[in-house]
């Protein structure tokens, strides 16, 4: 029996997770062996247990075969002490479970080609995989803080650090993926300025020797951002640091027309993973039945495929999502001008019907 931990989180998190669970319920009725238990994280964790990653939630996640997460964060938590803010819960679970390899596909569904802000021919057929390092770099580097200077003013500081072993394992993860895709890997850094990037580049080149079939290139992050909007189809797999990956994956998401369509996986060395939509908690539309549940539903498909080995069920979900898009069903975020839109629940129901 596959056991999963479901962490709805904040904002639109509970609504989109509810639709994903409808889909899992339908698969279960057809014989998929799966059970789940829910627990709070983020602001919901703070409300329930006084911290963004409650101990019970972490224990549940540790015992599960995979974790399904909605989203965290909301304006009501922004004034909390930094360590209690919802985002810290997300960072903590990534670190506690050693989920160092974050896969963020940016795929343009042909049905949605007009939703992209780029010209049709630039993005038609787009299929990029961004592999983002997720448990190191400036997000976790010490020292960090805000200190008082003798001059009387304050100074904020963070540290971007990567050890060779951290670079090596994320590089291997990316090469493994490139190997089974288009065999092209672009490593993104800032080696013209940062020593940490110099080591990154050297280490990626060393790992590359074990993957002679994969064509490797290196790009500075500023250029990579530009190339992503200039000619995105030049990329197959990109591998980069935690911070650069955060930024580039938002750009890549927008190329596809809607961040509301994109799932993600965060994997440890054994392939256990946490699955979540790339978008955030969208507090402005929370509770309005306006969010797009498809990124979360597609995250379930990724979970079935990557952590649970349930390929057939994953295929069924992805096919069903393709079908509802072909039927012209659109939530507001993926609607073109003049399209009639449907709500979160109706979209979830449509996917279940299309299964
Ligand atoms: C993401 C988010 C998070 C990050 C935030 C919410 C901490 O932007 O998953 O991309 O920066 O990693
Ligand atoms: Mg981000």
Coordinates of C-alpha atoms and ligand atoms in Angstrom, one line a residue:
X1 CA 0.0 0.0 0.0
X2 CA 1.4 3.4 -1.0
X3 CA 1.2 5.9 1.9
X4 CA 1.3 9.6 1.2
X5 CA 1.4 12.6 3.4
X6 CA -0.9 15.4 2.2
X7 CA 0.0 18.9 3.3
X8 CA -2.5 21.4 2.0
X9 CA -0.9 24.6 3.5
X10 CA -2.4 28.1 3.0
X11 CA -4.2 30.3 0.6
X12 CA -5.5 28.3 -2.4
X13 CA -3.6 25.3 -1.1
X14 CA -6.6 23.5 0.5
X15 CA -8.8 24.1 -2.5
X16 CA -6.4 22.7 -5.1
X17 CA -5.4 19.8 -2.9
X18 CA -9.1 18.9 -2.5
X19 CA -9.3 18.6 -6.4
X20 CA -6.2 16.5 -6.5
X21 CA -7.6 14.2 -3.9
X22 CA -10.8 13.8 -5.9
X23 CA -8.6 12.5 -8.7
X24 CA -6.8 10.1 -6.3
X25 CA -10.1 8.9 -5.0
X26 CA -11.3 8.1 -8.5
X27 CA -8.0 6.1 -9.2
X28 CA -8.4 4.4 -5.9
X29 CA -11.9 3.3 -6.8
X30 CA -10.3 1.7 -9.9
X31 CA -7.9 -0.3 -7.8
X32 CA -4.9 2.0 -7.2
X33 CA -3.5 1.0 -3.8
X34 CA -3.0 4.3 -2.0
X35 CA -3.9 5.9 1.3
X36 CA -3.2 9.3 2.7
X37 CA -3.2 11.4 5.8
X38 CA -3.3 15.2 6.0
X39 CA -1.3 17.5 8.2
X40 CA -0.8 21.3 8.5
X41 CA 2.3 23.2 7.2
X42 CA 3.1 26.9 6.7
X43 CA 0.7 29.3 8.2
X44 CA -1.7 26.5 8.9
X45 CA 1.1 24.8 10.9
X46 CA 1.7 27.9 12.9
X47 CA -2.0 28.2 13.6
X48 CA -2.3 24.6 14.7
X49 CA 1.0 24.1 16.5
X50 CA 2.9 27.4 16.8
X51 CA 5.4 26.6 14.1
X52 CA 5.4 26.4 10.3
X53 CA 6.7 22.8 10.3
X54 CA 5.0 21.0 13.3
X55 CA 6.8 17.9 14.6
X56 CA 3.8 15.7 13.8
X57 CA 3.8 16.9 10.2
X58 CA 7.5 16.2 9.8
X59 CA 7.1 12.7 11.3
X60 CA 4.2 12.0 9.0
X61 CA 6.2 13.1 6.0
X62 CA 9.2 11.0 7.1
X63 CA 7.1 7.9 7.3
X64 CA 5.3 8.4 4.0
X65 CA 6.4 7.1 0.6
X66 CA 5.8 10.5 -0.9
X67 CA 4.5 14.0 0.1
X68 CA 1.9 16.1 -1.7
X69 CA 2.0 19.7 -0.9
X70 CA -0.4 22.6 -1.8
X71 CA 1.2 26.0 -1.1
X72 CA 2.3 28.1 1.8
X73 CA 2.1 31.7 2.8
X74 CA -0.3 34.6 3.4
X75 CA -0.3 38.3 4.3
X76 CA -1.6 37.5 7.8
X77 CA 1.8 35.8 8.6
X78 CA 4.1 38.4 7.1
X79 CA 4.6 40.2 10.4
X80 CA 5.6 37.1 12.3
X81 CA 9.2 36.7 13.5
X82 CA 11.2 35.4 10.5
X83 CA 11.6 31.8 11.8
X84 CA 7.9 31.4 12.3
X85 CA 6.9 32.5 8.8
X86 CA 5.2 30.0 6.5
X87 CA 8.1 29.9 3.9
X88 CA 10.4 28.6 6.7
X89 CA 8.2 25.6 7.0
X90 CA 8.7 24.8 3.3
X91 CA 12.5 25.4 3.5
X92 CA 12.7 23.2 6.6
X93 CA 10.8 20.2 5.1
X94 CA 13.0 20.4 2.0
X95 CA 16.1 20.3 4.2
X96 CA 14.9 17.8 6.8
X97 CA 14.0 15.3 4.1
X98 CA 17.2 16.1 2.0
X99 CA 15.1 16.9 -1.1
X100 CA 18.1 18.4 -2.9
X101 CA 16.9 17.8 -6.5
X102 CA 14.0 20.0 -7.6
X103 CA 12.6 19.2 -11.0
X104 CA 10.6 22.0 -12.6
X105 CA 9.3 21.1 -16.1
X106 CA 8.1 24.0 -18.3
X107 CA 5.9 22.4 -20.9
X108 CA 3.7 24.3 -23.3
X109 CA 0.4 22.4 -23.9
X110 CA -0.4 22.9 -27.6
X111 CA -4.0 23.7 -26.6
X112 CA -2.7 26.7 -24.6
X113 CA -0.2 28.2 -27.1
X114 CA -2.0 31.5 -27.2
X115 CA -1.8 31.9 -23.4
X116 CA 2.0 32.5 -23.6
X117 CA 3.2 36.1 -23.6
X118 CA 5.7 35.1 -26.3
X119 CA 5.0 34.7 -30.0
X120 CA 3.5 31.4 -31.0
X121 CA 6.5 30.1 -33.0
X122 CA 9.0 30.9 -30.2
X123 CA 7.2 28.6 -27.7
X124 CA 5.3 26.0 -29.8
X125 CA 6.4 22.6 -28.6
X126 CA 8.4 24.0 -25.7
X127 CA 9.6 21.4 -23.2
X128 CA 12.3 22.4 -20.8
X129 CA 13.3 20.7 -17.5
X130 CA 14.9 23.0 -14.9
X131 CA 16.8 21.0 -12.3
X132 CA 17.3 23.3 -9.3
X133 CA 19.5 22.6 -6.3
X134 CA 17.2 22.8 -3.4
X135 CA 18.9 22.3 0.0
X136 CA 22.0 24.4 -0.3
X137 CA 23.4 27.7 -1.6
X138 CA 22.5 31.1 -0.4
X139 CA 19.1 29.8 0.9
X140 CA 20.8 27.9 3.7
X141 CA 24.4 29.2 3.9
X142 CA 25.9 30.5 7.1
X143 CA 26.6 33.1 8.3
X144 CA 23.4 34.9 7.7
X145 CA 21.5 37.7 9.5
X146 CA 21.1 41.4 10.0
X147 CA 23.8 43.0 12.2
X148 CA 24.4 46.4 13.7
X149 CA 27.5 48.1 12.4
X150 CA 29.7 50.4 14.5
X151 CA 28.6 53.3 12.2
X152 CA 25.1 52.8 13.7
X153 CA 23.5 51.5 10.5
X154 CA 22.4 47.9 10.0
X155 CA 23.8 45.4 7.5
X156 CA 22.1 42.4 6.1
X157 CA 24.2 39.4 4.9
X158 CA 23.9 35.9 3.4
X159 CA 26.4 33.4 2.2
X160 CA 26.3 31.5 -1.1
X161 CA 28.2 28.2 -0.4
X162 CA 28.4 25.0 -2.3
X163 CA 30.6 22.0 -1.5
X164 CA 31.9 19.8 -4.3
X165 CA 29.7 16.9 -3.1
X166 CA 26.6 19.1 -3.2
X167 CA 27.4 20.2 -6.7
X168 CA 28.3 16.7 -7.8
X169 CA 25.0 15.1 -6.7
X170 CA 22.8 17.7 -8.3
X171 CA 24.9 17.5 -11.5
X172 CA 24.5 13.8 -11.6
X173 CA 20.8 14.1 -11.1
X174 CA 20.6 16.5 -14.0
X175 CA 22.8 14.4 -16.3
X176 CA 20.7 11.4 -15.5
X177 CA 17.6 13.3 -16.6
X178 CA 19.3 14.8 -19.7
X179 CA 20.4 11.3 -20.7
X180 CA 16.8 10.1 -21.0
X181 CA 15.5 13.3 -22.7
X182 CA 17.2 15.4 -25.4
X183 CA 20.8 14.7 -24.2
X184 CA 21.5 18.4 -23.8
X185 CA 22.4 20.0 -20.5
X186 CA 23.0 23.7 -19.8
X187 CA 24.6 24.5 -16.5
X188 CA 23.8 28.1 -15.3
X189 CA 26.1 30.0 -13.0
X190 CA 27.8 33.4 -12.4
X191 CA 31.4 32.2 -12.8
X192 CA 32.6 35.5 -14.1
X193 CA 32.0 37.0 -10.7
X194 CA 31.5 34.4 -8.0
X195 CA 34.1 31.8 -6.7
X196 CA 31.3 29.5 -5.7
X197 CA 30.3 29.4 -9.4
X198 CA 33.8 28.7 -10.5
X199 CA 33.8 25.6 -8.4
X200 CA 30.3 24.8 -9.7
X201 CA 31.5 24.9 -13.3
X202 CA 34.6 22.8 -12.7
X203 CA 32.6 20.2 -10.8
X204 CA 29.9 20.0 -13.5
X205 CA 32.7 19.5 -16.1
X206 CA 34.2 16.7 -14.1
X207 CA 30.9 14.9 -13.8
X208 CA 30.3 15.4 -17.5
X209 CA 33.1 13.0 -18.2
X210 CA 30.8 10.2 -17.0
X211 CA 28.1 11.2 -19.4
X212 CA 29.8 11.3 -22.8
X213 CA 26.5 11.2 -24.7
X214 CA 25.2 14.4 -23.1
X215 CA 26.2 17.7 -24.7
X216 CA 27.1 20.2 -21.9
X217 CA 27.2 23.9 -22.1
X218 CA 27.6 26.7 -19.5
X219 CA 25.8 30.0 -19.4
X220 CA 25.9 33.0 -17.0
X221 CA 22.6 33.5 -15.3
X222 CA 21.9 36.9 -16.7
X223 CA 22.4 35.6 -20.2
X224 CA 20.3 32.5 -19.4
X225 CA 17.4 34.7 -18.3
X226 CA 17.7 36.6 -21.6
X227 CA 18.0 33.5 -23.7
X228 CA 14.9 32.0 -22.0
X229 CA 12.7 34.8 -23.3
X230 CA 14.6 35.2 -26.6
X231 CA 14.8 31.6 -27.8
X232 CA 13.7 29.2 -25.1
X233 CA 13.6 26.2 -27.4
X234 CA 17.4 26.0 -27.4
X235 CA 17.2 24.4 -24.0
X236 CA 16.5 20.8 -23.0
X237 CA 17.7 20.4 -19.4
X238 CA 19.1 23.3 -17.3
X239 CA 20.8 22.7 -14.0
X240 CA 21.5 25.5 -11.5
X241 CA 21.8 26.7 -7.9
X242 CA 18.9 27.2 -5.5
X243 CA 18.6 31.0 -6.0
X244 CA 19.2 31.1 -9.7
X245 CA 16.8 28.2 -10.2
X246 CA 14.1 30.0 -8.2
X247 CA 14.3 32.9 -10.6
X248 CA 14.7 31.0 -13.8
X249 CA 11.9 28.6 -13.1
X250 CA 9.5 31.5 -12.7
X251 CA 10.6 32.8 -16.1
X252 CA 10.3 29.4 -17.7
X253 CA 6.8 29.0 -16.1
X254 CA 5.6 32.2 -17.7
X255 CA 6.7 31.0 -21.1
X256 CA 4.1 28.3 -21.0
X257 CA 1.3 30.8 -20.5
X258 CA 0.4 29.8 -17.0
X259 CA 2.2 29.0 -13.9
X260 CA -1.1 27.4 -12.9
X261 CA -0.2 24.4 -15.1
X262 CA 3.2 23.4 -13.8
X263 CA 3.9 20.6 -11.3
X264 CA 7.2 20.0 -9.6
X265 CA 9.1 17.2 -7.8
X266 CA 11.7 17.5 -5.1
X267 CA 13.6 14.3 -4.7
X268 CA 16.1 12.9 -2.2
X269 CA 18.9 10.5 -3.1
X270 CA 16.6 7.5 -3.0
X271 CA 13.9 9.0 -5.2
X272 CA 11.5 9.7 -2.3
X273 CA 9.9 13.0 -3.1
X274 CA 7.7 15.9 -2.3
X275 CA 5.4 17.1 -5.1
X276 CA 3.9 20.5 -5.4
X277 CA 2.6 23.0 -7.9
X278 CA 5.2 25.6 -9.0
X279 CA 2.8 28.4 -8.2
X280 CA 2.3 29.8 -4.7
X281 CA -0.6 30.3 -2.3
X282 CA -2.2 33.2 -4.2
X283 CA -4.0 34.7 -1.2
X284 CA -5.8 37.2 -3.4
X285 CA -8.0 34.5 -5.0
X286 CA -8.1 32.0 -2.0
X287 CA -11.6 30.8 -1.2
X288 CA -13.1 32.1 -4.4
X289 CA -13.1 28.9 -6.4
X290 CA -10.9 30.6 -9.0
X291 CA -7.6 28.8 -8.7
X292 CA -6.4 26.4 -11.4
X293 CA -6.0 22.9 -9.8
X294 CA -4.2 21.4 -12.8
X295 CA -0.7 22.0 -11.5
X296 CA -1.5 20.1 -8.4
X297 CA -3.3 17.3 -10.3
X298 CA -0.2 17.0 -12.6
X299 CA 2.0 16.9 -9.4
X300 CA 0.0 13.8 -8.4
X301 CA 0.9 12.3 -11.8
X302 CA 4.6 13.1 -11.2
X303 CA 4.4 11.6 -7.7
X304 CA 2.8 8.4 -9.1
X305 CA 5.5 8.2 -11.8
X306 CA 8.7 9.2 -9.9
X307 CA 8.2 7.9 -6.3
X308 CA 5.5 5.3 -6.5
X309 CA 6.2 3.5 -9.8
X310 CA 2.5 3.7 -10.8
X311 CA 3.2 4.7 -14.4
X312 CA -0.2 3.7 -15.8
X313 CA -2.1 5.8 -13.3
X314 CA 0.2 8.7 -14.0
X315 CA -0.4 8.4 -17.7
X316 CA -4.2 8.4 -17.1
X317 CA -4.0 11.6 -15.2
X318 CA -1.9 13.4 -17.8
X319 CA -4.1 12.2 -20.6
X320 CA -7.2 13.4 -18.7
X321 CA -5.7 16.8 -18.3
X322 CA -4.9 17.0 -22.0
X323 CA -8.5 16.0 -22.7
X324 CA -10.1 18.7 -20.6
X325 CA -7.9 21.3 -22.3
X326 CA -8.9 20.0 -25.7
X327 CA -12.5 20.3 -24.6
X328 CA -11.8 24.0 -24.2
X329 CA -12.2 24.0 -20.4
X330 CA -10.3 26.9 -18.9
X331 CA -9.8 28.4 -15.5
X332 CA -9.2 32.2 -15.5
X333 CA -5.4 32.0 -15.5
X334 CA -5.3 30.0 -18.8
X335 CA -8.2 31.6 -20.6
X336 CA -7.7 33.7 -23.7
X337 CA -9.8 36.8 -24.2
X338 CA -13.4 36.0 -24.6
X339 CA -13.1 32.4 -23.3
X340 CA -15.8 31.2 -20.9
X341 CA -14.1 30.2 -17.6
X342 CA -14.9 27.6 -15.0
X343 CA -13.9 27.3 -11.3
X344 CA -11.5 25.2 -9.3
X345 CA -14.1 22.5 -8.5
X346 CA -15.6 22.3 -11.9
X347 CA -12.1 21.8 -13.3
X348 CA -11.4 19.0 -10.8
X349 CA -14.7 17.3 -11.7
X350 CA -13.9 17.6 -15.4
X351 CA -10.5 15.8 -14.9
X352 CA -12.2 13.0 -12.9
X353 CA -14.8 12.7 -15.7
X354 CA -12.0 12.5 -18.3
X355 CA -10.2 9.8 -16.5
Ligands
LIG1 C1 9.6 28.4 -4.7 C2 9.2 29.5 -3.8 C3 9.9 29.3 -2.5 C4 11.4 29.4 -2.8 C5 9.5 30.3 -1.4 C6 8.1 30.3 -1.1 C7 10.3 30.0 -0.1 O1 9.4 30.7 -4.4 O2 9.3 27.2 -4.4 O3 10.1 28.7 -5.8 O4 12.0 30.5 -2.9 O5 12.0 28.4 -3.0
LIG2 MG1 10.0 30.6 -6.4

